[in-house]
Amino acid sequence: MYYPRSWTKSILRLFIYIALIVLLGIYLENVTLVLLIATVSLIIFNYLHLYQLTKWLWESRKMSPPSAPGVWEHVYEGIYYLQRRNRNKRRNLGQLVKRFREGSEALPDAVVVVDKEAKIVWCNRHARIEMGLKWPDDSGRRIDNLIRHPKFIDYFHSGEYQYPIEIPAPTNPNKTFEYRIMAYGEDQLLLIVRDVSRVSQLEEMRKDFVANVSHELRTPLTVINGYLEVLTGDGDEQNPFVNKAMTEMGTQTKRMQALIEDLLILSRIEASAERIYENTIDMTAMLRQVETEAKTLNNEKQHNISFKVDNELRIFGVETEMRSACSNLIFNAIYYTPPGGNIKVIWKKRGNAACFAVVDNGDGIEDKHLRRLTERFYRVDKARSRKTGGSGLGLSIVKHVLNHHNSFLNIESKVGKGSEFSFILPPELIYENSLDS
């Protein structure tokens, strides 16, 4: 064991050794020769221990150090202490790695660790089963050479991993995998792959069901509404109660038709594969048409509606979808703002992006409802929504349109003061920005 006074003792021993050599030299009347012999002996002694130390470090399999006197005892003990500490560290690290691998093997998802050069460092059992990786044969191979799907390669090299992607499994095209990448350590990435085939199938079934049912309901509702209009036309000769019933049935039939139309619009948006960069939208012309429709809708409530539109601001996108999103926000403001209110519609540039906003001074919405407003059929006030004839799908349509255009709906509202519904389109969708670049 090392003690702080060890070096003091060693230096004291050295001085005593030198003093004895000098006294011996004086006694023999040849100090120089005696000092020379003593120095050579000391050098030989130290070199023998250096040889013994080298042999122990590189050749010996024993952990315990050889015995040695003086300073060499402390050197051996110091090295032995460091070896023992490093061995404990390696043992703890090995146990930690073992626990990590055991935990990773227990995960229901496939896990692959890759380095900054996309080379596979490690993968768990599910990655070998589901992705067809071979371990350790695939160690050091590039992950983008093993998963060749173009969408995955673009996603992996983009460096933007905020959202996962879904693509067919490399070993089974009938399966759909969700790929998610996140930073792991200093220069490594963690790839987590999950089988979402059932979820994707259920989502497709839901979309098909809604689209098919909505489409099939249109024809019978149109027939019913037509007959109701004919029967309501002879209202003078009918019982007042029957006439009222016919009118109410006609109103509810039209409401169902509006609901079905919204469901069909939502289904088309969800299934849309149209690329937003292939067409430009003249927002000024589109908002003029929406303004005309809004004024017609506003005849009853007589709101003060103002449009502030940047006539030069054009964007890339799908015009039918963007028109649906903007009109839904404007019409909602008309429906839910008390008569005589103020509504502002703004379309302008904000920095390098484009901003659309609808501001009203209506009743406002409580904070607890804001997060759920874009859910299908969610209503803040069910009784008031029935009176306005809303379908409960308007903001859900807006949400899906904006998601298709790489944006999201921002809602700010205060009870008794009004609300602001807005969204910002990224600079990449601005038409003039693409010309400048």
Coordinates of C-alpha atoms in Angstrom, one line a residue:
M1 CA 0.0 0.0 0.0
Y2 CA 1.2 3.5 -0.8
Y3 CA 1.8 5.9 2.0
P4 CA 2.6 9.7 1.7
R5 CA 6.0 9.3 3.6
S6 CA 7.3 6.5 1.4
W7 CA 9.3 8.9 -0.8
T8 CA 10.8 10.5 2.2
K9 CA 12.0 7.1 3.5
S10 CA 13.4 6.3 0.0
I11 CA 15.4 9.5 -0.2
L12 CA 16.7 9.0 3.3
R13 CA 17.8 5.5 2.4
L14 CA 19.6 6.9 -0.7
F15 CA 21.5 9.5 1.3
I16 CA 22.5 6.8 3.9
Y17 CA 23.7 4.6 1.0
I18 CA 25.7 7.5 -0.5
A19 CA 27.2 8.4 2.9
L20 CA 28.3 4.8 3.5
I21 CA 29.9 4.6 0.1
V22 CA 31.8 7.8 0.7
L23 CA 33.0 6.6 4.1
L24 CA 34.1 3.3 2.5
G25 CA 36.0 5.3 -0.2
I26 CA 37.7 7.4 2.4
Y27 CA 38.6 4.3 4.4
L28 CA 40.0 2.6 1.2
E29 CA 41.6 5.9 0.2
N30 CA 39.9 5.8 -3.3
V31 CA 36.5 7.6 -3.1
T32 CA 36.2 7.9 -6.9
L33 CA 36.5 4.2 -7.6
V34 CA 34.2 3.2 -4.8
L35 CA 31.5 5.8 -6.0
L36 CA 31.9 4.4 -9.6
I37 CA 31.4 0.8 -8.5
A38 CA 28.4 1.8 -6.3
T39 CA 26.8 3.8 -9.1
V40 CA 27.2 0.9 -11.6
S41 CA 25.7 -1.5 -9.0
L42 CA 22.7 0.8 -8.5
I43 CA 22.1 1.0 -12.2
I44 CA 22.3 -2.8 -12.6
F45 CA 19.9 -3.2 -9.7
N46 CA 17.4 -0.8 -11.2
Y47 CA 17.7 -2.3 -14.7
L48 CA 17.1 -5.8 -13.2
H49 CA 13.8 -4.5 -11.7
L50 CA 12.9 -2.8 -14.9
Y51 CA 13.3 -6.1 -16.7
Q52 CA 11.3 -7.8 -14.0
L53 CA 8.6 -5.2 -14.3
T54 CA 8.4 -5.5 -18.1
K55 CA 8.3 -9.3 -17.8
W56 CA 5.4 -9.1 -15.3
L57 CA 3.4 -6.6 -17.4
W58 CA 3.8 -8.4 -20.8
E59 CA 4.4 -12.0 -20.1
S60 CA 3.3 -13.0 -16.6
R61 CA -0.3 -14.1 -16.1
K62 CA -0.2 -13.4 -12.4
M63 CA -2.1 -10.4 -11.2
S64 CA -0.1 -10.1 -7.9
P65 CA 3.2 -8.2 -8.4
P66 CA 6.6 -9.7 -7.6
S67 CA 8.3 -8.7 -4.4
A68 CA 10.8 -5.9 -4.5
P69 CA 12.5 -3.6 -2.0
G70 CA 12.5 0.2 -1.7
V71 CA 10.9 2.4 -4.4
W72 CA 10.2 -0.6 -6.6
E73 CA 7.8 -1.9 -4.1
H74 CA 5.7 1.2 -4.4
V75 CA 5.9 1.2 -8.2
Y76 CA 4.6 -2.4 -8.3
E77 CA 1.9 -1.7 -5.8
G78 CA 0.8 1.4 -7.7
I79 CA 0.5 -0.5 -11.0
Y80 CA -1.3 -3.4 -9.2
Y81 CA -3.8 -0.9 -7.7
L82 CA -4.5 0.7 -11.2
Q83 CA -4.9 -2.8 -12.8
R84 CA -7.4 -3.8 -10.1
R85 CA -9.3 -0.6 -10.4
N86 CA -9.4 -0.9 -14.2
R87 CA -10.5 -4.5 -14.0
N88 CA -13.4 -3.5 -11.7
K89 CA -14.4 -0.8 -14.1
R90 CA -14.3 -3.2 -17.0
R91 CA -16.4 -5.7 -15.0
N92 CA -19.0 -3.0 -14.2
L93 CA -19.0 -1.8 -17.8
G94 CA -19.5 -5.4 -19.0
Q95 CA -22.4 -5.8 -16.6
L96 CA -23.9 -2.6 -17.8
V97 CA -23.6 -3.6 -21.5
K98 CA -25.0 -7.0 -20.6
R99 CA -28.0 -5.4 -18.9
F100 CA -28.5 -3.1 -21.9
R101 CA -28.4 -6.0 -24.4
E102 CA -30.8 -8.0 -22.2
G103 CA -33.2 -5.1 -22.1
S104 CA -32.9 -4.5 -25.8
E105 CA -33.5 -8.2 -26.5
A106 CA -36.7 -8.0 -24.4
L107 CA -38.0 -5.0 -26.4
P108 CA -40.9 -5.8 -28.8
D109 CA -39.3 -3.6 -31.5
A110 CA -36.3 -4.1 -33.7
V111 CA -33.3 -2.0 -32.5
V112 CA -30.2 -1.2 -34.6
V113 CA -27.3 1.0 -33.5
V114 CA -25.3 2.6 -36.3
D115 CA -22.4 5.0 -36.2
K116 CA -21.9 8.3 -38.0
E117 CA -20.9 6.5 -41.2
A118 CA -24.2 4.5 -41.2
K119 CA -22.3 1.3 -40.3
I120 CA -24.1 -1.2 -38.1
V121 CA -22.6 -1.4 -34.6
W122 CA -25.2 -3.7 -33.0
C123 CA -28.7 -5.1 -33.4
N124 CA -31.1 -7.0 -31.3
R125 CA -32.9 -10.3 -32.0
H126 CA -36.0 -8.7 -33.4
A127 CA -33.9 -6.8 -35.9
R128 CA -32.4 -10.1 -37.1
I129 CA -35.9 -11.7 -37.4
E130 CA -38.0 -8.9 -38.8
M131 CA -35.4 -7.0 -40.9
G132 CA -33.3 -10.0 -42.1
L133 CA -30.1 -8.7 -40.5
K134 CA -27.4 -11.3 -39.8
W135 CA -25.3 -10.9 -36.7
P136 CA -22.3 -10.7 -36.5
D137 CA -21.9 -11.0 -40.3
D138 CA -23.6 -7.6 -40.9
S139 CA -21.5 -5.8 -38.3
G140 CA -19.7 -2.9 -40.0
R141 CA -22.0 -2.9 -43.0
R142 CA -23.9 0.2 -44.0
I143 CA -27.6 0.1 -43.1
D144 CA -28.6 2.0 -46.3
N145 CA -27.0 -0.9 -48.3
L146 CA -29.3 -3.4 -46.5
I147 CA -32.5 -1.3 -46.5
R148 CA -32.7 -0.1 -50.1
H149 CA -36.1 1.6 -50.0
P150 CA -35.7 5.1 -51.5
K151 CA -38.0 6.6 -48.8
F152 CA -35.8 5.2 -46.1
I153 CA -32.6 6.3 -47.7
D154 CA -33.9 9.9 -48.1
Y155 CA -35.1 9.9 -44.5
F156 CA -31.9 8.5 -43.1
H157 CA -29.6 11.0 -44.9
S158 CA -32.0 14.0 -44.4
G159 CA -30.9 14.4 -40.7
E160 CA -34.5 15.4 -39.8
Y161 CA -35.9 12.7 -37.5
Q162 CA -38.7 14.6 -35.8
Y163 CA -41.3 12.2 -37.3
P164 CA -41.2 8.5 -38.2
I165 CA -41.8 7.1 -41.7
E166 CA -43.8 4.0 -42.7
I167 CA -42.6 1.8 -45.5
P168 CA -43.0 -1.9 -46.5
A169 CA -40.8 -4.4 -44.6
P170 CA -37.6 -5.4 -46.4
T171 CA -38.3 -9.1 -45.8
N172 CA -42.1 -9.1 -46.3
P173 CA -43.8 -6.6 -48.6
N174 CA -47.2 -7.4 -46.9
K175 CA -45.9 -5.9 -43.6
T176 CA -45.6 -2.2 -42.9
F177 CA -42.8 -1.0 -40.6
E178 CA -42.5 2.3 -38.8
Y179 CA -38.9 3.6 -38.8
R180 CA -37.8 6.1 -36.1
I181 CA -34.3 7.4 -35.7
M182 CA -32.8 9.3 -32.7
A183 CA -29.4 10.4 -31.5
Y184 CA -27.6 7.8 -29.4
G185 CA -24.3 8.7 -27.7
E186 CA -21.9 11.1 -29.3
D187 CA -21.6 9.8 -32.9
Q188 CA -24.2 7.1 -33.1
L189 CA -27.8 6.8 -34.1
L190 CA -30.5 4.5 -32.7
L191 CA -32.9 3.0 -35.3
I192 CA -36.1 1.6 -33.8
V193 CA -38.4 -0.4 -36.2
R194 CA -42.0 -1.2 -35.2
D195 CA -44.5 -3.4 -37.0
V196 CA -47.5 -1.2 -37.7
S197 CA -49.2 -3.5 -40.3
R198 CA -52.4 -4.0 -38.2
V199 CA -52.7 -0.3 -37.4
S200 CA -52.2 0.6 -41.1
Q201 CA -54.7 -1.9 -42.2
L202 CA -57.3 -0.7 -39.7
E203 CA -56.6 2.9 -40.7
E204 CA -57.1 2.0 -44.4
M205 CA -60.3 0.1 -43.5
R206 CA -61.6 3.1 -41.6
K207 CA -60.9 5.4 -44.5
D208 CA -62.4 3.1 -47.1
F209 CA -65.5 2.5 -44.8
V210 CA -66.1 6.2 -44.3
A211 CA -65.6 7.0 -48.0
N212 CA -67.8 4.1 -49.2
V213 CA -70.6 4.7 -46.7
S214 CA -70.6 8.4 -47.4
H215 CA -70.7 7.9 -51.1
E216 CA -73.5 5.3 -50.8
L217 CA -75.6 7.5 -48.6
R218 CA -75.6 10.4 -51.0
T219 CA -78.1 8.9 -53.4
P220 CA -80.9 7.9 -51.0
L221 CA -80.6 11.2 -49.2
T222 CA -80.9 13.1 -52.5
V223 CA -84.0 11.1 -53.3
I224 CA -85.5 11.7 -49.9
N225 CA -84.8 15.4 -50.0
G226 CA -86.3 15.7 -53.5
Y227 CA -89.6 14.1 -52.4
L228 CA -89.6 16.2 -49.2
E229 CA -89.3 19.4 -51.3
V230 CA -92.2 18.2 -53.5
L231 CA -94.4 17.4 -50.6
T232 CA -93.6 20.6 -48.8
G233 CA -94.7 22.6 -51.9
D234 CA -98.3 21.7 -51.2
G235 CA -98.1 23.0 -47.6
D236 CA -101.3 25.1 -47.9
E237 CA -103.6 22.0 -48.1
Q238 CA -101.8 20.0 -45.4
N239 CA -102.1 19.9 -41.7
P240 CA -99.9 22.5 -40.0
F241 CA -98.2 19.8 -37.9
V242 CA -97.4 17.7 -41.0
N243 CA -96.1 20.8 -42.8
K244 CA -93.8 21.6 -39.8
A245 CA -92.6 17.9 -39.8
M246 CA -91.8 18.1 -43.5
T247 CA -89.9 21.3 -43.0
E248 CA -87.9 19.8 -40.1
M249 CA -87.2 16.6 -42.0
G250 CA -86.0 18.7 -45.0
T251 CA -83.6 20.7 -42.7
Q252 CA -82.2 17.5 -41.1
T253 CA -81.8 15.9 -44.5
K254 CA -79.8 18.8 -45.8
R255 CA -77.7 18.7 -42.6
M256 CA -77.0 15.0 -43.3
Q257 CA -76.0 15.8 -46.8
A258 CA -73.6 18.5 -45.6
L259 CA -72.1 16.0 -43.1
I260 CA -71.6 13.4 -45.9
E261 CA -70.0 16.0 -48.1
D262 CA -67.6 16.9 -45.4
L263 CA -66.8 13.2 -44.8
L264 CA -66.1 12.8 -48.5
I265 CA -63.9 15.9 -48.5
L266 CA -62.0 14.6 -45.5
S267 CA -61.5 11.1 -47.1
R268 CA -60.2 12.7 -50.3
I269 CA -57.7 14.8 -48.4
E270 CA -56.5 11.8 -46.3
A271 CA -56.1 9.7 -49.4
S272 CA -54.6 12.5 -51.5
A273 CA -51.3 11.7 -53.2
E274 CA -51.1 15.0 -55.1
R275 CA -47.8 16.8 -54.7
I276 CA -48.0 20.2 -53.3
Y277 CA -45.1 21.6 -55.3
E278 CA -46.6 20.8 -58.7
N279 CA -49.2 23.6 -58.7
T280 CA -49.4 27.2 -57.6
I281 CA -52.3 28.9 -55.9
D282 CA -53.5 32.4 -56.6
M283 CA -54.6 33.1 -53.1
T284 CA -56.0 36.5 -54.0
A285 CA -58.4 35.2 -56.6
M286 CA -59.4 32.3 -54.3
L287 CA -60.0 34.5 -51.3
R288 CA -62.2 36.8 -53.5
Q289 CA -64.5 33.9 -54.2
V290 CA -64.5 32.9 -50.6
E291 CA -65.3 36.5 -49.6
T292 CA -68.4 36.5 -52.0
E293 CA -69.6 33.3 -50.4
A294 CA -69.0 34.7 -46.9
K295 CA -71.1 37.8 -47.6
T296 CA -74.0 35.6 -48.8
L297 CA -73.7 33.5 -45.6
N298 CA -73.5 36.7 -43.5
N299 CA -76.8 38.2 -44.6
E300 CA -78.5 37.1 -41.5
K301 CA -75.9 38.0 -38.8
Q302 CA -74.6 41.2 -40.5
H303 CA -71.0 40.9 -39.3
N304 CA -68.4 43.5 -40.2
I305 CA -66.1 41.3 -42.3
S306 CA -62.8 42.8 -43.6
F307 CA -60.3 41.0 -45.8
K308 CA -56.6 42.2 -45.7
V309 CA -54.9 40.3 -48.5
D310 CA -51.4 40.6 -50.0
N311 CA -52.2 40.5 -53.7
E312 CA -48.6 39.5 -54.6
L313 CA -48.4 36.5 -52.3
R314 CA -48.8 33.2 -54.1
I315 CA -48.0 29.7 -52.9
F316 CA -47.5 26.1 -54.0
G317 CA -50.2 23.7 -53.0
V318 CA -53.5 22.0 -53.8
E319 CA -56.0 24.7 -54.4
T320 CA -59.1 22.7 -53.6
E321 CA -57.7 21.7 -50.2
M322 CA -56.4 25.2 -49.3
R323 CA -59.8 26.7 -50.3
S324 CA -61.6 24.2 -48.1
A325 CA -59.3 25.0 -45.1
C326 CA -59.6 28.8 -45.5
S327 CA -63.4 28.8 -46.1
N328 CA -63.9 26.5 -43.1
L329 CA -62.1 28.9 -40.8
I330 CA -64.0 31.9 -42.2
F331 CA -67.4 30.3 -42.2
N332 CA -66.8 29.0 -38.6
A333 CA -66.2 32.6 -37.5
I334 CA -69.5 33.7 -39.1
Y335 CA -71.4 30.8 -37.6
Y336 CA -70.2 31.2 -34.0
T337 CA -69.7 35.0 -33.7
P338 CA -72.8 36.8 -32.2
P339 CA -74.7 39.0 -34.7
G340 CA -73.0 42.3 -35.6
G341 CA -69.5 41.1 -34.6
N342 CA -66.2 42.0 -36.2
I343 CA -64.3 39.4 -38.3
K344 CA -60.8 40.0 -39.8
V345 CA -59.4 37.8 -42.5
I346 CA -55.6 38.3 -43.0
W347 CA -53.3 36.9 -45.7
K348 CA -49.8 38.3 -45.5
K349 CA -46.1 37.7 -45.4
R350 CA -44.5 37.1 -42.1
G351 CA -40.7 37.1 -42.5
N352 CA -40.0 34.6 -45.2
A353 CA -43.2 32.6 -44.5
A354 CA -46.9 33.2 -45.4
C355 CA -49.5 33.7 -42.7
F356 CA -53.3 33.2 -42.9
A357 CA -55.4 34.3 -39.9
V358 CA -59.1 34.7 -39.0
V359 CA -59.8 36.9 -36.0
D360 CA -63.2 37.5 -34.4
N361 CA -64.5 39.2 -31.3
G362 CA -67.0 36.4 -30.5
D363 CA -67.6 34.5 -27.2
G364 CA -64.2 32.8 -27.2
I365 CA -63.4 29.3 -26.2
E366 CA -62.2 27.9 -22.8
D367 CA -58.6 26.6 -22.7
K368 CA -59.7 23.1 -21.9
H369 CA -61.4 22.8 -25.3
L370 CA -58.5 24.2 -27.5
R371 CA -56.5 21.0 -27.6
R372 CA -59.4 18.9 -28.8
L373 CA -61.0 21.3 -31.3
T374 CA -59.5 19.5 -34.4
E375 CA -60.9 16.1 -33.4
R376 CA -63.6 14.7 -35.5
F377 CA -67.1 15.6 -34.3
Y378 CA -65.8 17.3 -31.2
R379 CA -68.1 20.1 -30.1
V380 CA -67.6 22.8 -27.5
D381 CA -71.3 23.4 -27.1
K382 CA -73.4 20.6 -28.7
A383 CA -76.7 22.5 -28.5
R384 CA -75.3 25.6 -30.2
S385 CA -73.6 23.5 -32.9
R386 CA -76.9 21.8 -33.8
K387 CA -78.5 25.2 -34.2
T388 CA -75.8 26.4 -36.6
G389 CA -76.0 23.1 -38.5
G390 CA -72.3 22.4 -38.2
S391 CA -71.0 18.9 -39.0
G392 CA -68.1 18.9 -36.5
L393 CA -65.6 18.1 -39.2
G394 CA -64.6 21.6 -40.3
L395 CA -61.5 21.9 -38.2
S396 CA -60.5 18.3 -38.7
I397 CA -60.5 19.0 -42.5
V398 CA -58.3 22.1 -41.8
K399 CA -55.9 20.0 -39.7
H400 CA -55.4 17.4 -42.5
V401 CA -55.1 20.1 -45.2
L402 CA -52.4 21.9 -43.2
N403 CA -50.6 18.6 -42.4
H404 CA -50.5 17.9 -46.2
H405 CA -48.9 21.4 -46.6
N406 CA -46.3 21.0 -43.9
S407 CA -48.1 23.3 -41.5
F408 CA -50.4 23.2 -38.4
L409 CA -53.4 25.1 -37.0
N410 CA -52.7 27.6 -34.2
I411 CA -55.6 28.5 -32.0
E412 CA -55.6 31.4 -29.5
S413 CA -58.8 32.3 -27.7
K414 CA -60.0 34.2 -24.6
V415 CA -63.5 33.8 -23.2
G416 CA -65.5 37.0 -23.8
K417 CA -62.9 38.6 -26.1
G418 CA -62.7 36.4 -29.2
S419 CA -60.6 33.9 -31.0
E420 CA -57.8 33.8 -33.6
F421 CA -57.4 30.8 -35.9
S422 CA -54.1 31.0 -37.9
F423 CA -51.5 28.9 -39.7
I424 CA -48.1 29.7 -41.2
L425 CA -46.9 28.1 -44.4
P426 CA -43.1 27.5 -44.6
P427 CA -40.8 29.6 -46.9
E428 CA -40.5 26.6 -49.3
L429 CA -44.1 26.9 -50.3
I430 CA -43.8 30.6 -51.2
Y431 CA -43.9 31.0 -55.0
E432 CA -41.6 34.0 -55.2
N433 CA -39.0 32.4 -52.9
S434 CA -38.6 29.6 -55.4
L435 CA -38.0 32.1 -58.2
D436 CA -35.4 33.9 -56.2
S437 CA -33.5 30.7 -55.5

